[in-house]
CSV table of C-alpha atoms in Angstrom, one decimal:
chain,number,residue,atom,x,y,z
A,1,MET,CA,41.0,-33.4,-7.4
A,2,LEU,CA,40.7,-32.5,-11.1
A,3,LEU,CA,43.7,-30.8,-12.7
A,4,GLY,CA,43.3,-27.1,-13.0
A,5,HIS,CA,40.6,-26.7,-10.3
A,6,ARG,CA,41.0,-25.6,-6.7
A,7,PRO,CA,38.5,-26.4,-3.9
A,8,MET,CA,35.9,-23.7,-3.2
A,9,LEU,CA,36.7,-22.9,0.4
A,10,GLY,CA,34.4,-20.3,1.9
A,11,GLY,CA,31.1,-21.6,0.6
A,12,LEU,CA,28.6,-20.2,-1.8
A,13,PHE,CA,28.8,-16.6,-0.8
A,14,GLY,CA,32.3,-16.6,0.6
A,15,ARG,CA,35.5,-15.4,-1.0
A,16,ALA,CA,36.1,-18.6,-3.0
A,17,THR,CA,37.4,-18.6,-6.5
A,18,VAL,CA,37.5,-21.4,-9.1
A,19,THR,CA,40.0,-21.8,-11.9
A,20,HIS,CA,38.5,-23.1,-15.0
A,21,PRO,CA,39.6,-23.4,-18.6
A,22,SER,CA,38.4,-20.6,-20.9
A,23,PRO,CA,37.3,-21.2,-24.5
A,24,ASN,CA,40.6,-20.1,-25.9
A,25,GLY,CA,42.5,-22.7,-23.8
A,26,GLU,CA,43.8,-20.3,-21.1
A,27,THR,CA,42.7,-20.5,-17.5
A,28,ALA,CA,40.4,-17.9,-15.9
A,29,ASN,CA,39.4,-17.2,-12.3
A,30,MET,CA,35.7,-17.0,-11.5
A,31,ASN,CA,34.7,-15.4,-8.2
A,32,THR,CA,31.8,-17.5,-6.9
A,33,ALA,CA,30.6,-14.9,-4.4
A,34,ASN,CA,30.0,-12.3,-7.2
A,35,THR,CA,28.4,-15.0,-9.4
A,36,ALA,CA,26.0,-16.1,-6.7
A,37,ARG,CA,25.1,-12.5,-5.9
A,38,SER,CA,24.5,-11.8,-9.6
A,39,LEU,CA,22.3,-14.9,-9.9
A,40,ALA,CA,20.3,-13.9,-6.7
A,41,VAL,CA,19.7,-10.4,-8.2
A,42,LEU,CA,18.6,-11.9,-11.5
A,43,ALA,CA,16.2,-14.3,-9.7
A,44,VAL,CA,14.6,-11.4,-7.6
A,45,ALA,CA,14.3,-9.3,-10.8
A,46,ALA,CA,12.6,-12.2,-12.6
A,47,LEU,CA,10.2,-12.8,-9.7
A,48,LEU,CA,9.3,-9.1,-9.5
A,49,ALA,CA,8.7,-9.0,-13.3
A,50,ALA,CA,6.5,-12.0,-13.1
A,51,CYS,CA,4.5,-10.6,-10.2
A,52,SER,CA,4.1,-7.2,-11.8
A,53,GLY,CA,1.7,-8.5,-14.5
A,54,LYS,CA,-1.9,-7.3,-14.5
A,55,GLY,CA,-3.7,-8.5,-11.4
A,56,MET,CA,-0.6,-9.9,-9.7
A,57,THR,CA,0.3,-7.0,-7.4
A,58,PRO,CA,-1.8,-6.5,-4.3
A,59,PHE,CA,-1.6,-2.7,-4.5
A,60,THR,CA,-3.6,-0.5,-6.8
A,61,LYS,CA,-3.0,3.3,-6.9
A,62,ILE,CA,-6.3,5.0,-7.6
A,63,ASP,CA,-5.8,8.3,-9.3
A,64,GLY,CA,-9.2,8.8,-11.0
A,65,SER,CA,-7.9,7.9,-14.5
A,66,ASP,CA,-9.0,4.2,-14.6
A,67,PRO,CA,-12.7,3.5,-14.1
A,68,GLY,CA,-12.0,-0.1,-13.1
A,69,ALA,CA,-9.6,1.0,-10.4
A,70,LEU,CA,-12.0,3.8,-9.3
A,71,GLY,CA,-14.7,1.2,-8.7
A,72,LYS,CA,-12.5,-0.4,-6.0
A,73,MET,CA,-13.1,2.6,-3.6
A,74,ASP,CA,-16.9,2.5,-4.1
A,75,GLY,CA,-18.8,1.7,-1.0
A,76,SER,CA,-18.6,2.0,2.8
A,77,TRP,CA,-15.2,2.0,4.6
A,78,THR,CA,-14.6,1.8,8.4
A,79,VAL,CA,-11.5,3.4,9.7
A,80,ILE,CA,-9.3,0.7,11.2
A,81,ASN,CA,-5.9,2.5,11.5
A,82,THR,CA,-4.6,6.0,11.5
A,83,GLY,CA,-0.9,6.6,11.4
A,84,ASP,CA,0.6,3.8,13.4
A,85,THR,CA,-2.4,3.5,15.7
A,86,LYS,CA,-5.0,0.7,15.4
A,87,VAL,CA,-8.5,2.1,15.9
A,88,GLU,CA,-10.4,0.0,18.5
A,89,GLY,CA,-13.6,0.4,20.5
A,90,MET,CA,-15.0,3.5,18.8
A,91,THR,CA,-18.8,3.5,19.0
A,92,PRO,CA,-20.0,4.5,16.5
A,93,PRO,CA,-17.0,3.8,14.3
A,94,ALA,CA,-15.6,6.4,11.9
A,95,VAL,CA,-16.9,5.5,8.4
A,96,VAL,CA,-16.3,7.0,4.9
A,97,VAL,CA,-18.7,6.2,2.1
A,98,PHE,CA,-17.7,6.8,-1.5
A,99,ASP,CA,-20.2,6.9,-4.4
A,100,THR,CA,-18.0,6.9,-7.4
A,101,ARG,CA,-20.8,7.4,-9.9
A,102,ALA,CA,-22.0,10.6,-8.2
A,103,LYS,CA,-18.5,11.5,-7.1
A,104,ALA,CA,-19.9,12.0,-3.6
A,105,VAL,CA,-18.4,11.3,-0.2
A,106,THR,CA,-20.3,11.0,3.1
A,107,GLY,CA,-19.7,9.6,6.5
A,108,PHE,CA,-18.9,10.0,10.2
A,109,ASP,CA,-15.4,11.0,11.2
A,110,GLY,CA,-15.7,10.0,14.9
A,111,CYS,CA,-17.0,13.4,15.9
A,112,ASN,CA,-19.2,14.7,13.1
A,113,HIS,CA,-21.2,13.6,10.1
A,114,PHE,CA,-20.0,15.0,6.8
A,115,LYS,CA,-21.1,15.0,3.1
A,116,GLY,CA,-19.8,16.5,-0.1
A,117,SER,CA,-18.1,15.8,-3.4
A,118,TYR,CA,-14.7,14.7,-4.4
A,119,SER,CA,-12.5,14.9,-7.4
A,120,PHE,CA,-9.0,13.9,-8.4
A,121,ASP,CA,-6.4,16.7,-9.1
A,122,GLN,CA,-3.1,15.5,-10.4
A,123,GLY,CA,-3.7,12.0,-9.1
A,124,LEU,CA,-4.7,13.1,-5.6
A,125,LEU,CA,-8.2,12.8,-4.1
A,126,LYS,CA,-9.6,16.1,-2.9
A,127,ALA,CA,-13.0,16.5,-1.2
A,128,LYS,CA,-15.1,19.5,-0.4
A,129,VAL,CA,-17.3,18.5,2.5
A,130,SER,CA,-19.6,20.2,5.0
A,131,SER,CA,-20.1,18.7,8.4
A,132,THR,CA,-21.9,19.0,11.7
A,133,ARG,CA,-20.1,20.8,14.5
A,134,ARG,CA,-20.2,18.5,17.5
A,135,ALA,CA,-17.5,18.2,20.1
A,136,CYS,CA,-15.3,15.1,19.9
A,137,THR,CA,-15.7,12.6,22.7
A,138,SER,CA,-12.3,11.0,22.6
A,139,ASP,CA,-8.7,11.6,21.6
A,140,MET,CA,-8.9,8.9,18.9
A,141,ALA,CA,-12.1,10.5,17.4
A,142,ARG,CA,-10.3,13.9,17.4
A,143,THR,CA,-7.3,12.4,15.7
A,144,ILE,CA,-9.4,10.7,13.0
A,145,SER,CA,-11.5,13.8,12.4
A,146,ALA,CA,-8.4,16.0,12.0
A,147,ARG,CA,-6.6,13.5,9.8
A,148,LEU,CA,-9.6,13.0,7.4
A,149,GLY,CA,-10.0,16.8,7.3
A,150,ASP,CA,-6.4,17.2,6.2
A,151,LEU,CA,-6.5,14.4,3.7
A,152,PHE,CA,-9.7,15.8,2.1
A,153,THR,CA,-8.4,19.4,1.9
A,154,GLN,CA,-4.7,18.9,1.2
A,155,GLY,CA,-5.3,16.0,-1.2
A,156,ALA,CA,-4.6,12.3,-0.6
A,157,GLU,CA,-3.0,9.5,-2.6
A,158,VAL,CA,-5.5,6.6,-2.7
A,159,VAL,CA,-4.2,3.0,-2.5
A,160,ASP,CA,-6.3,-0.1,-2.6
A,161,THR,CA,-4.7,-3.3,-1.2
A,162,SER,CA,-6.3,-6.7,-1.8
A,163,PHE,CA,-4.3,-9.6,-0.4
A,164,MET,CA,-5.3,-13.1,0.8
A,165,GLY,CA,-9.0,-12.1,1.0
A,166,ALA,CA,-8.4,-8.8,2.9
A,167,HIS,CA,-9.3,-5.5,1.3
A,168,VAL,CA,-8.0,-2.2,2.6
A,169,LEU,CA,-8.3,1.3,1.3
A,170,MET,CA,-5.7,3.8,2.3
A,171,LEU,CA,-5.7,7.6,2.0
A,172,LYS,CA,-2.3,9.2,2.6
A,173,ASN,CA,-0.3,12.4,2.3
A,174,ALA,CA,2.7,14.0,3.9
A,175,GLY,CA,0.6,14.6,7.1
A,176,GLY,CA,-0.3,11.0,7.6
A,177,ASP,CA,-2.7,8.3,6.6
A,178,VAL,CA,-6.0,6.6,7.3
A,179,ARG,CA,-6.5,2.9,6.5
A,180,MET,CA,-10.0,1.6,6.1
A,181,GLY,CA,-11.6,-1.9,5.8
A,182,SER,CA,-14.8,-2.7,4.0
A,183,THR,CA,-17.7,-1.9,6.5
A,184,GLU,CA,-19.7,-4.9,5.2
A,185,VAL,CA,-16.8,-7.3,5.8
A,186,LEU,CA,-16.0,-5.9,9.2
A,187,ARG,CA,-19.6,-6.2,10.4
A,188,LYS,CA,-19.7,-10.0,9.7
A,189,PRO,CA,-19.5,-12.1,12.8
């Protein structure tokens, strides 16, 4: 054993201390658990900083201020999830179509066809739509219809997620959320 050093019992994150000489010739104690935690925090911070560069994060908040981001919501979207419930077996499926050039929204909410216009107000998407008045044929269709109605009238945060080839558009507010996949991609066999 080297003079002035103690073995580090307790491992990397344990309660071990090491005595080492300081620059002024005195000895100082170093807590290895605190040092390891500090290094781990710095490593995570560096990783997050590296991934936060343009194009590195899979999430894009769409608030109407960036035309490039706005283009990510353009097109036809099929509802795949509402709240914590996966949407399966709905025929026809609930679909929302955004035309960002015309600021128009159309679709089928599971019960009724709708059309109208949308805008962004303080970063939230709000839509004024008119719809048919048909009865809902299932609880899931009723849930999606009500959720989309709330999101359009109360305002919704819009988040685009692109990760490992998957592309999801989410509308959410305090009342809940709807997640949608690209209709074109979902129709492919």
